[in-house]
JSON list of C-alpha atoms in Angstrom, two decimals:
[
{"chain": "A", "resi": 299, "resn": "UNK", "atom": "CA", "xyz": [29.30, 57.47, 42.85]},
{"chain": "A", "resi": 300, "resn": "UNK", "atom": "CA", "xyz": [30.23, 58.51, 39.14]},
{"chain": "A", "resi": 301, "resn": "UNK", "atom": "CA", "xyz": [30.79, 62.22, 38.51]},
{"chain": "A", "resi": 302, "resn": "UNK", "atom": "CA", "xyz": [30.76, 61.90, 34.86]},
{"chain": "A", "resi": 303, "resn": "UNK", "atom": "CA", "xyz": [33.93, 64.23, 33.42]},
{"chain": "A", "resi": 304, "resn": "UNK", "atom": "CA", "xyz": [31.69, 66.98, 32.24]},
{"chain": "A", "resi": 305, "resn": "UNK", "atom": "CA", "xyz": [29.25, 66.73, 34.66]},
{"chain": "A", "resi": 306, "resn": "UNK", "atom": "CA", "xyz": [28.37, 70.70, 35.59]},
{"chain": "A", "resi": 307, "resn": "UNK", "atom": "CA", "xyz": [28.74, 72.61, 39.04]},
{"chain": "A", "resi": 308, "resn": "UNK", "atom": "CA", "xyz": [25.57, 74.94, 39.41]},
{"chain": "A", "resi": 309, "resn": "UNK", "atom": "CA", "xyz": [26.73, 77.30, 42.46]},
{"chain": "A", "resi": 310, "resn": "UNK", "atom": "CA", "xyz": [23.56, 79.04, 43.33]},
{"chain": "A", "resi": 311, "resn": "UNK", "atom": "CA", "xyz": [23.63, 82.40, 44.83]},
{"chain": "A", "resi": 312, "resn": "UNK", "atom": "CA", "xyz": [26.07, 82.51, 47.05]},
{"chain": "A", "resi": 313, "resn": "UNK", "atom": "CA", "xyz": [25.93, 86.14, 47.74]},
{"chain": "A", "resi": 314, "resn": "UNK", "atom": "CA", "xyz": [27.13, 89.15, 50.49]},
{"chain": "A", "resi": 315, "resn": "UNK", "atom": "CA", "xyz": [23.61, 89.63, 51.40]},
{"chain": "A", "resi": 316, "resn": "UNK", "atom": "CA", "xyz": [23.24, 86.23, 52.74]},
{"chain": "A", "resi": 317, "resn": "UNK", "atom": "CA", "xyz": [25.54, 87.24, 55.41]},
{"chain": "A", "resi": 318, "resn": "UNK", "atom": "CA", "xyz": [23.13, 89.67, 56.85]},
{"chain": "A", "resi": 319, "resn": "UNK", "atom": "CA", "xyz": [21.75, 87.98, 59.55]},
{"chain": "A", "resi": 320, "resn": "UNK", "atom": "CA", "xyz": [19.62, 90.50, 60.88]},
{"chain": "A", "resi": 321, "resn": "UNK", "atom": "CA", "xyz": [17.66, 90.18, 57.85]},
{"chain": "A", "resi": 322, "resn": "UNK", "atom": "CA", "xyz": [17.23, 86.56, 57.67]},
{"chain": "A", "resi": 323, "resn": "UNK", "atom": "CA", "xyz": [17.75, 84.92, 60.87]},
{"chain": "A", "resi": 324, "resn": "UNK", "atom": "CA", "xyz": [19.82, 81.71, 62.17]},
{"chain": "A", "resi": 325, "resn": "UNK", "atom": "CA", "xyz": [21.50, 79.92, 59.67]},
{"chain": "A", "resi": 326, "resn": "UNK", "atom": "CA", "xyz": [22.60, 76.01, 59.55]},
{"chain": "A", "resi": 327, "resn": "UNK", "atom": "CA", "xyz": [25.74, 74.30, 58.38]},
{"chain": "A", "resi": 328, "resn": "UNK", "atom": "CA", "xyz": [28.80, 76.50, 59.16]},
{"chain": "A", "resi": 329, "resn": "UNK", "atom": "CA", "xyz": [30.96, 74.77, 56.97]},
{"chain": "A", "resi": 330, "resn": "UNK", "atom": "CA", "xyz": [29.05, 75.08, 53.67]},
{"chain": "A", "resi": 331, "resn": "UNK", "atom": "CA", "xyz": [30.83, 77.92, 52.66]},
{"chain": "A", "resi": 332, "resn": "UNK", "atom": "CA", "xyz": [34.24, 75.88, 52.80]},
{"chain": "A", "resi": 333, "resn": "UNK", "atom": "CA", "xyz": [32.24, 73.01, 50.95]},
{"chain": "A", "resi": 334, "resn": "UNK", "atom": "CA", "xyz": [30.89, 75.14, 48.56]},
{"chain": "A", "resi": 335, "resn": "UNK", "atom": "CA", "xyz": [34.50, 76.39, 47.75]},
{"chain": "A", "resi": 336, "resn": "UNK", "atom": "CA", "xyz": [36.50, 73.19, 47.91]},
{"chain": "A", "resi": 337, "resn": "UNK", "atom": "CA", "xyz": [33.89, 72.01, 45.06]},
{"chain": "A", "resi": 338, "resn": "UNK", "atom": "CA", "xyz": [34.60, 74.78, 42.91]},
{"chain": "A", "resi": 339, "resn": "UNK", "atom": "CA", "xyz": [38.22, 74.18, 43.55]},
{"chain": "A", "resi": 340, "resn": "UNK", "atom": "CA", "xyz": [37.72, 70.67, 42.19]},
{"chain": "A", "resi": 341, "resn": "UNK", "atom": "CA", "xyz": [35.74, 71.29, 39.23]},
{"chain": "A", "resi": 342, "resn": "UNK", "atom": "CA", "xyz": [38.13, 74.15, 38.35]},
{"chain": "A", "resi": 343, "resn": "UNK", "atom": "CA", "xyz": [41.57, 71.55, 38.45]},
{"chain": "A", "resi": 344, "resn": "UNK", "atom": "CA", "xyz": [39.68, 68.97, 36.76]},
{"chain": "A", "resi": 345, "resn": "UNK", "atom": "CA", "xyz": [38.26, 71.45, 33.81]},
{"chain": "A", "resi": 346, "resn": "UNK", "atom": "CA", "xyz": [34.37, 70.97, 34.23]},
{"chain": "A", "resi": 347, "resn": "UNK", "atom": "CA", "xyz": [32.35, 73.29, 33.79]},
{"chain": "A", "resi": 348, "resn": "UNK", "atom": "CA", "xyz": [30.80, 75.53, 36.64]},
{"chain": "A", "resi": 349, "resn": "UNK", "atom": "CA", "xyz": [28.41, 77.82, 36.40]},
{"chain": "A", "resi": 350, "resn": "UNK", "atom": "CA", "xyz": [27.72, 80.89, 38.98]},
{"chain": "A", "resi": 351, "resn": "UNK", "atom": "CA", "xyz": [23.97, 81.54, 39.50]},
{"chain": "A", "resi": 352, "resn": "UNK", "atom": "CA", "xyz": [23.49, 85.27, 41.03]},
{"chain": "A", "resi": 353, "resn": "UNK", "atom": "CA", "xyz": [19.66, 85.94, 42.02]},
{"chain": "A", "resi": 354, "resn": "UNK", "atom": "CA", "xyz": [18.73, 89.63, 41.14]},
{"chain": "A", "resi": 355, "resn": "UNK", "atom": "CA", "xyz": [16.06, 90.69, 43.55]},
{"chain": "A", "resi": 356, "resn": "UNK", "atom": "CA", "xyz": [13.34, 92.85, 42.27]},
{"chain": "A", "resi": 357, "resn": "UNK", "atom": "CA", "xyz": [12.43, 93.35, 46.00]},
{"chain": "A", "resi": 358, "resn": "UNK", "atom": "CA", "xyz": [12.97, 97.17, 47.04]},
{"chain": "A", "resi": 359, "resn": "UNK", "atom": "CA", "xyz": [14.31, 95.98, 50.77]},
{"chain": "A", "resi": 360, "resn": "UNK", "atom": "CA", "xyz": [15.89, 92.65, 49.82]},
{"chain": "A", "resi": 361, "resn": "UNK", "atom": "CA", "xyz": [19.62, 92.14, 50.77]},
{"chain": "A", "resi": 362, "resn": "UNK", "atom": "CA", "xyz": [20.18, 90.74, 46.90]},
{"chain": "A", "resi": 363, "resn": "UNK", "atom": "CA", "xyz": [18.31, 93.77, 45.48]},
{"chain": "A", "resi": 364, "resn": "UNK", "atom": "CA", "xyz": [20.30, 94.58, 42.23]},
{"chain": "A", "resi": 365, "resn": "UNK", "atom": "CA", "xyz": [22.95, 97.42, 42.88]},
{"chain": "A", "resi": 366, "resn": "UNK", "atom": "CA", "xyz": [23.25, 96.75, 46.50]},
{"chain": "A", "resi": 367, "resn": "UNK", "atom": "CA", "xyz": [26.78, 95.36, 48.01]},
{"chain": "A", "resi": 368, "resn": "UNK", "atom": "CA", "xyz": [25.03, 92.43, 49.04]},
{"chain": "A", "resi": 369, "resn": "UNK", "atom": "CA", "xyz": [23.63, 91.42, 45.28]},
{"chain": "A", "resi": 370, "resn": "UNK", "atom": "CA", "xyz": [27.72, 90.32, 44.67]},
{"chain": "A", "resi": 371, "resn": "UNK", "atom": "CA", "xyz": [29.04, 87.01, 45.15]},
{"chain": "A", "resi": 372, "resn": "UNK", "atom": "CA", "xyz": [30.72, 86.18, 48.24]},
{"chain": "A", "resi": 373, "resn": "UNK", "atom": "CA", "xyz": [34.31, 86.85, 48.33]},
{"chain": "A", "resi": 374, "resn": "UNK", "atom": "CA", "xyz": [35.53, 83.47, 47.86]},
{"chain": "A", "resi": 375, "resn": "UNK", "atom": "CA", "xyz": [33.49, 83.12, 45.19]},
{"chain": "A", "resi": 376, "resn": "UNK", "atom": "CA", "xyz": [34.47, 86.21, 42.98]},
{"chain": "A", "resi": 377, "resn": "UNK", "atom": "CA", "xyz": [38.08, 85.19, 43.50]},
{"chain": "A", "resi": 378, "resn": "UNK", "atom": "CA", "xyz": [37.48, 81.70, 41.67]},
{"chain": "A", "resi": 379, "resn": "UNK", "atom": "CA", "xyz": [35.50, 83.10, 39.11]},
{"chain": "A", "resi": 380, "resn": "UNK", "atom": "CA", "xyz": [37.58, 82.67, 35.54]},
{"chain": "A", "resi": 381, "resn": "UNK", "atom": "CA", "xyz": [40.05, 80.63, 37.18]},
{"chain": "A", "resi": 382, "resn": "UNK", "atom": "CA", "xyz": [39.16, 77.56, 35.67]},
{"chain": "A", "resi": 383, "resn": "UNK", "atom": "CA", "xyz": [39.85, 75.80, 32.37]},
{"chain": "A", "resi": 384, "resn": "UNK", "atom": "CA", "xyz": [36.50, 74.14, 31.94]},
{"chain": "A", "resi": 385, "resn": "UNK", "atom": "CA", "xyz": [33.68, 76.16, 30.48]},
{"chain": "A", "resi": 386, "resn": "UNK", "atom": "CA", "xyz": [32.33, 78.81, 32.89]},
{"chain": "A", "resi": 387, "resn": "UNK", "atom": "CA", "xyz": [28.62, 80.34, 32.80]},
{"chain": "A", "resi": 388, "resn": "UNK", "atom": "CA", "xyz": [26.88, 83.11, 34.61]},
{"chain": "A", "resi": 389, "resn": "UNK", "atom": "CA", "xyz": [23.24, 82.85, 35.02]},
{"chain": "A", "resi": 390, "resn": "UNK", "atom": "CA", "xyz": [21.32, 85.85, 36.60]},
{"chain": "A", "resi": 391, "resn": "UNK", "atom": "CA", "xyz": [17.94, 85.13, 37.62]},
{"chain": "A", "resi": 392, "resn": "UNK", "atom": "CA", "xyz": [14.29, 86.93, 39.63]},
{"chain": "A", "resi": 393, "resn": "UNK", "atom": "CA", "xyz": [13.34, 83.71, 40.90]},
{"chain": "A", "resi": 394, "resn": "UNK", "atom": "CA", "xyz": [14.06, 80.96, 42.79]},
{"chain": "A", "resi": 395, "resn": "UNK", "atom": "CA", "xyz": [15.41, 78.25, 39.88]},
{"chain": "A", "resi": 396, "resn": "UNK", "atom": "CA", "xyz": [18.15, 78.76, 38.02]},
{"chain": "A", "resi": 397, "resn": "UNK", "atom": "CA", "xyz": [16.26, 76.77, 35.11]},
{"chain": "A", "resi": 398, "resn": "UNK", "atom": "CA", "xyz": [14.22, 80.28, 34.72]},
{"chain": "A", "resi": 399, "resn": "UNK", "atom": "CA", "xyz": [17.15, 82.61, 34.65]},
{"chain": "A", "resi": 400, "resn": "UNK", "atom": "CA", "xyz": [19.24, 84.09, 31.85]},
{"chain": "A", "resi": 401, "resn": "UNK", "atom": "CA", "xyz": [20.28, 82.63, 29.91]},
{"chain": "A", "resi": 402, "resn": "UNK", "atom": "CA", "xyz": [18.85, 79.72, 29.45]},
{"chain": "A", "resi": 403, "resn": "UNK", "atom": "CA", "xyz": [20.58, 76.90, 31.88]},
{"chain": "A", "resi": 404, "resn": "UNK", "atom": "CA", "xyz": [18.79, 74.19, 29.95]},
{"chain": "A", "resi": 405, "resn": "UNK", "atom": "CA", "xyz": [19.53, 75.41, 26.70]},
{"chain": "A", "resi": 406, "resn": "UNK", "atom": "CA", "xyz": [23.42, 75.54, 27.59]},
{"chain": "A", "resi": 407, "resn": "UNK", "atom": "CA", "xyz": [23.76, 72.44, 29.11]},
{"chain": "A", "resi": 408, "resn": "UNK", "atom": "CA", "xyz": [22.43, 70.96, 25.71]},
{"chain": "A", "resi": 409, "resn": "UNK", "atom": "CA", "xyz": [24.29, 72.25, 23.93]},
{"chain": "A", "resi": 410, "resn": "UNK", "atom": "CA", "xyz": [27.67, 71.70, 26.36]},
{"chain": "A", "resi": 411, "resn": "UNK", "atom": "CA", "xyz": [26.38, 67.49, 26.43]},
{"chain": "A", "resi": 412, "resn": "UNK", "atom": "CA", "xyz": [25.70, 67.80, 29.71]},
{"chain": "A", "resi": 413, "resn": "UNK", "atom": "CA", "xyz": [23.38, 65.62, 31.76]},
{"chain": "A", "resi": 414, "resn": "UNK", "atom": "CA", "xyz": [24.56, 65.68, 35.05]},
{"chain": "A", "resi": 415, "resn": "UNK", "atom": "CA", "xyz": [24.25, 68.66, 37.52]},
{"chain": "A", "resi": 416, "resn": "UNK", "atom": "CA", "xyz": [25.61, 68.74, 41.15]},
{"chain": "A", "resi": 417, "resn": "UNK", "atom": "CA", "xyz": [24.19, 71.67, 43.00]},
{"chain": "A", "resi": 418, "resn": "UNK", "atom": "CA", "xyz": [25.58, 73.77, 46.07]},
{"chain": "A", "resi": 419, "resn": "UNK", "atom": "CA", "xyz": [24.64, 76.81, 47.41]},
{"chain": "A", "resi": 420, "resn": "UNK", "atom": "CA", "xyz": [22.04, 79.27, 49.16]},
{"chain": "A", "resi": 421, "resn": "UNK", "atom": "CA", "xyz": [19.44, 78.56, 50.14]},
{"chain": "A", "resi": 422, "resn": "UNK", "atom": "CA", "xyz": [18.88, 74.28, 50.70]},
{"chain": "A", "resi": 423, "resn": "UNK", "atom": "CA", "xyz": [15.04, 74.51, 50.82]},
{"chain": "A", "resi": 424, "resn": "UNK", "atom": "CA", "xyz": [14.49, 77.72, 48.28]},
{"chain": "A", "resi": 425, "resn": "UNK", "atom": "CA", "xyz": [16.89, 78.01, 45.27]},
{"chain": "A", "resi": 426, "resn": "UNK", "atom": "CA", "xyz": [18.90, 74.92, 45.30]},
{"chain": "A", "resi": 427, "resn": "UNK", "atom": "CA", "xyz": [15.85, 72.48, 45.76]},
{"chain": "A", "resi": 428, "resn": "UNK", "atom": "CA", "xyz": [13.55, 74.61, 42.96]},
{"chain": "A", "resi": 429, "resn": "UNK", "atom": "CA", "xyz": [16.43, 74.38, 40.90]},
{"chain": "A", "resi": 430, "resn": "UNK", "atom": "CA", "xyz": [17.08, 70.50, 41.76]},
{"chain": "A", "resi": 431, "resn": "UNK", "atom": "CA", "xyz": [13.17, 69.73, 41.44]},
{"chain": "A", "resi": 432, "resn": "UNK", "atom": "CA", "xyz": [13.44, 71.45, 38.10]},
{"chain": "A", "resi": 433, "resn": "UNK", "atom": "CA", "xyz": [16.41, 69.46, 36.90]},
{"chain": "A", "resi": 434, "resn": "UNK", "atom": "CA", "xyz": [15.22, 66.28, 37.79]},
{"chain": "A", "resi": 435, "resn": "UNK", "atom": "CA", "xyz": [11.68, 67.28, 35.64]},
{"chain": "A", "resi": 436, "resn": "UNK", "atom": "CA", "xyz": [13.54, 67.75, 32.97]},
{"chain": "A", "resi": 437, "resn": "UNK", "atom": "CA", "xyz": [15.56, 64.17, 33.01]},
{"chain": "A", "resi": 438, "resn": "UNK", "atom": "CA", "xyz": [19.05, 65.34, 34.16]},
{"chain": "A", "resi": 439, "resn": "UNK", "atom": "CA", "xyz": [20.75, 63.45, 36.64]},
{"chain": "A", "resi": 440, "resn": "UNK", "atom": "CA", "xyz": [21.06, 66.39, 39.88]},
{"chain": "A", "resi": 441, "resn": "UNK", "atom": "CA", "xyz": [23.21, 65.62, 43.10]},
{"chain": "A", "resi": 442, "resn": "UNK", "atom": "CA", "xyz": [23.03, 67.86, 45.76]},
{"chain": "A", "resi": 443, "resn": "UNK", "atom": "CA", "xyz": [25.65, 68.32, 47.72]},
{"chain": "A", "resi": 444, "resn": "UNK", "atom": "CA", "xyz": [23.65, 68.71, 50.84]},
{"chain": "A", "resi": 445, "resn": "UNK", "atom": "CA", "xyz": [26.73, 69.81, 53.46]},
{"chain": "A", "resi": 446, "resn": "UNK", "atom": "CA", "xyz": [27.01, 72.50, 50.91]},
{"chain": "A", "resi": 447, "resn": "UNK", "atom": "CA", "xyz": [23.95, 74.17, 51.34]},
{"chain": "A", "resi": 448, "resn": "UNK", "atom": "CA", "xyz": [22.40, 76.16, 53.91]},
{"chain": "A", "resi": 449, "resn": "UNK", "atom": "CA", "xyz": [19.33, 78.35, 55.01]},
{"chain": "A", "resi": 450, "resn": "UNK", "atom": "CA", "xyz": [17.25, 80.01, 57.81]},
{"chain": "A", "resi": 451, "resn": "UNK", "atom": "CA", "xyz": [14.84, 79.12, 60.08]},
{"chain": "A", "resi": 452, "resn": "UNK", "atom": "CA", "xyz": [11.36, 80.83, 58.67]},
{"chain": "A", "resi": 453, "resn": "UNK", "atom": "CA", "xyz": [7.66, 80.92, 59.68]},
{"chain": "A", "resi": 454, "resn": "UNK", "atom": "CA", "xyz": [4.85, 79.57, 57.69]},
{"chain": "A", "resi": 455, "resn": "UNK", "atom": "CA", "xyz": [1.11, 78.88, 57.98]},
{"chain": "A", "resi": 456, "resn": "UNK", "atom": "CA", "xyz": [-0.85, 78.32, 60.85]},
{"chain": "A", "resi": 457, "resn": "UNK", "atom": "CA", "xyz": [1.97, 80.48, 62.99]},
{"chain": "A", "resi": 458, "resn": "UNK", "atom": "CA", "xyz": [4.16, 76.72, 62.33]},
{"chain": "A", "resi": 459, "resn": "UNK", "atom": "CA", "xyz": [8.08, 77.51, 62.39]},
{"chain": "A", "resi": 460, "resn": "UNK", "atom": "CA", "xyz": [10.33, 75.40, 61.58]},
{"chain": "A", "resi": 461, "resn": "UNK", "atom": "CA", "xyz": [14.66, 76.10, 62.13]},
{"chain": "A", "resi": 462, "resn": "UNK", "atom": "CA", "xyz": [16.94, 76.61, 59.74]},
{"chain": "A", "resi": 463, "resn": "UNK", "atom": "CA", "xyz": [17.94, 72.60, 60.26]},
{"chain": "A", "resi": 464, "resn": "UNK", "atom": "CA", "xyz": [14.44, 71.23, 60.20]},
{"chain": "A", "resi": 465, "resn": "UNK", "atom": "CA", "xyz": [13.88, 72.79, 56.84]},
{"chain": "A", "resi": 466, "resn": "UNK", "atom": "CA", "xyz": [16.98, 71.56, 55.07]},
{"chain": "A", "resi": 467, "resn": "UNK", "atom": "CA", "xyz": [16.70, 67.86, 56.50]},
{"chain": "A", "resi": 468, "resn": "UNK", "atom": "CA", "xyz": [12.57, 68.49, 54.91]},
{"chain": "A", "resi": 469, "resn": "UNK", "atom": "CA", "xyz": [14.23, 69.54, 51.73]},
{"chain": "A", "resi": 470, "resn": "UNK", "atom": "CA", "xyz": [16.90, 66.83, 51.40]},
{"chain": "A", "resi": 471, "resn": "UNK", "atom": "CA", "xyz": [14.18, 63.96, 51.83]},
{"chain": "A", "resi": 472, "resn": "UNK", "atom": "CA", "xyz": [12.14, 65.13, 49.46]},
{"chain": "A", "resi": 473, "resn": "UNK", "atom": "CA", "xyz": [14.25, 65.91, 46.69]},
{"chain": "A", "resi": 474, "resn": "UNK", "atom": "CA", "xyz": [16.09, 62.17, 47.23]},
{"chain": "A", "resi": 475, "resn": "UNK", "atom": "CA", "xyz": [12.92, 60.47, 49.03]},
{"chain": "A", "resi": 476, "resn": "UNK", "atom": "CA", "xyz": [11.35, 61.93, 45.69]},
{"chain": "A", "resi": 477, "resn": "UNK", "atom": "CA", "xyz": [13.45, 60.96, 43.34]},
{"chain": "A", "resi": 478, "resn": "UNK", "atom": "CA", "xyz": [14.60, 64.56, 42.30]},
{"chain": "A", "resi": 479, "resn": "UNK", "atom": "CA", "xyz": [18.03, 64.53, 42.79]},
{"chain": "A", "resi": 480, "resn": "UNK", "atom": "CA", "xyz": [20.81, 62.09, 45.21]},
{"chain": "A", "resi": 481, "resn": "UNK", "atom": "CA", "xyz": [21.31, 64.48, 48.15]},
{"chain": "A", "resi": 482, "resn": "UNK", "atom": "CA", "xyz": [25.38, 63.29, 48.78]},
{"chain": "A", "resi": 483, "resn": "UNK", "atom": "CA", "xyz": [28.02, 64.95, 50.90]},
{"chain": "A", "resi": 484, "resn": "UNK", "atom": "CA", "xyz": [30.75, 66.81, 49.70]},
{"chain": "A", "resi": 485, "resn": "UNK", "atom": "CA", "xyz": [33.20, 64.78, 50.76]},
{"chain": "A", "resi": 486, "resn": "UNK", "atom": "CA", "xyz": [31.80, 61.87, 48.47]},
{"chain": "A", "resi": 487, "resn": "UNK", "atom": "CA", "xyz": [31.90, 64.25, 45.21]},
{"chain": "A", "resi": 488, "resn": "UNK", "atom": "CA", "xyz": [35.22, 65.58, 45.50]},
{"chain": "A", "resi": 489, "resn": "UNK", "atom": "CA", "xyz": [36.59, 61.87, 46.05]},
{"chain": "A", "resi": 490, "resn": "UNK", "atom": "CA", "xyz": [34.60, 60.53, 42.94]},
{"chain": "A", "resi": 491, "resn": "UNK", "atom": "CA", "xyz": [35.53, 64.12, 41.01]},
{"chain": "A", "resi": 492, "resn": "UNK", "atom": "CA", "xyz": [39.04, 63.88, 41.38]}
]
């Protein structure tokens, strides 16, 4: 795998309220969290640019809702922010891709040169894959670094659940089954980022 030397890191809201299980159920993949961190890490020694996508809820009760605790970045995350000598962008956003947030990802990436994204973040089968589909529509190269990811288990149609696992192994074949993005492991983009 190439990570090309200005390739971007799109951390997608990785936020306190995401730790409020009550609200949102069982999660998957305990380690993302260190994944998502040893990335930025990487991308920070190496000087590429990373860019920290916060979602701004306009949802009265949601645990993102703008001025609540759980609308900031993970701890972790706020301590890394600025730390890095490659270029460094915040993108705030009301839905789920960070292609529709402010400002403009796609515009900044142009101008930056940049046609490779590798994603991480919350959640696998809501932001992270709109943003991936979205990236791949618009002819960047995306990886998705998959172990650095998570979600919940949630209900659909026809009273059809499906766990928090089931829906990001759904998500990761159809973003690389469809050609979207390469869904990789962390492990493999930290050896070929280094």
């Amino acid at each position: 795998m190439d990570i090309a030397e200005n390739a971007a890191l799109v951390v997608v809201d990785v936020q306190k309220g995401f730790e409020e299980l009550d609200f949102w159920g069982t999660r998957n993949n305990p380690a993302a969290d260190d994944n998502i961190a040893a990335l930025i890490d990487v991308w920070q020694s190496t000087g590429r640019p990373v860019v920290f996508v916060r979602h701004d809820s306009a949802k009265p009760g949601s645990p993102l809702r703008t001025g609540y605790e759980g609308n900031d970045f993970k701890e972790y995350v706020e301590q890394r922010r600025g730390k890095g000598s490659g270029a460094e962008l915040l993108i705030t956003k009301t839905v789920n891709s960070a292609f529709l947030g402010t400002p403009d990802l796609g515009a900044w990436l142009r101008e930056q040169g940049i046609d490779q994204v590798v994603l991480a973040g919350i959640q696998t089968n809501m932001c992270v894959e709109t943003t991936a589909r979205m990236g791949g529509n618009l002819g960047y190269d995306v990886l998705v670094a998959f172990d650095a990811t998570y979600t919940f288990g949630l209900e659909g149609p026809f009273g059809w659940r499906q766990s928090a696992d089931e829906l990001a192994s759904a998500s990761a074949v159809s973003l690389h089954g469809g050609g979207f993005a390469r869904v990789v492991t962390t492990g493999d983009v930290v050896a070929a980022a280094e």
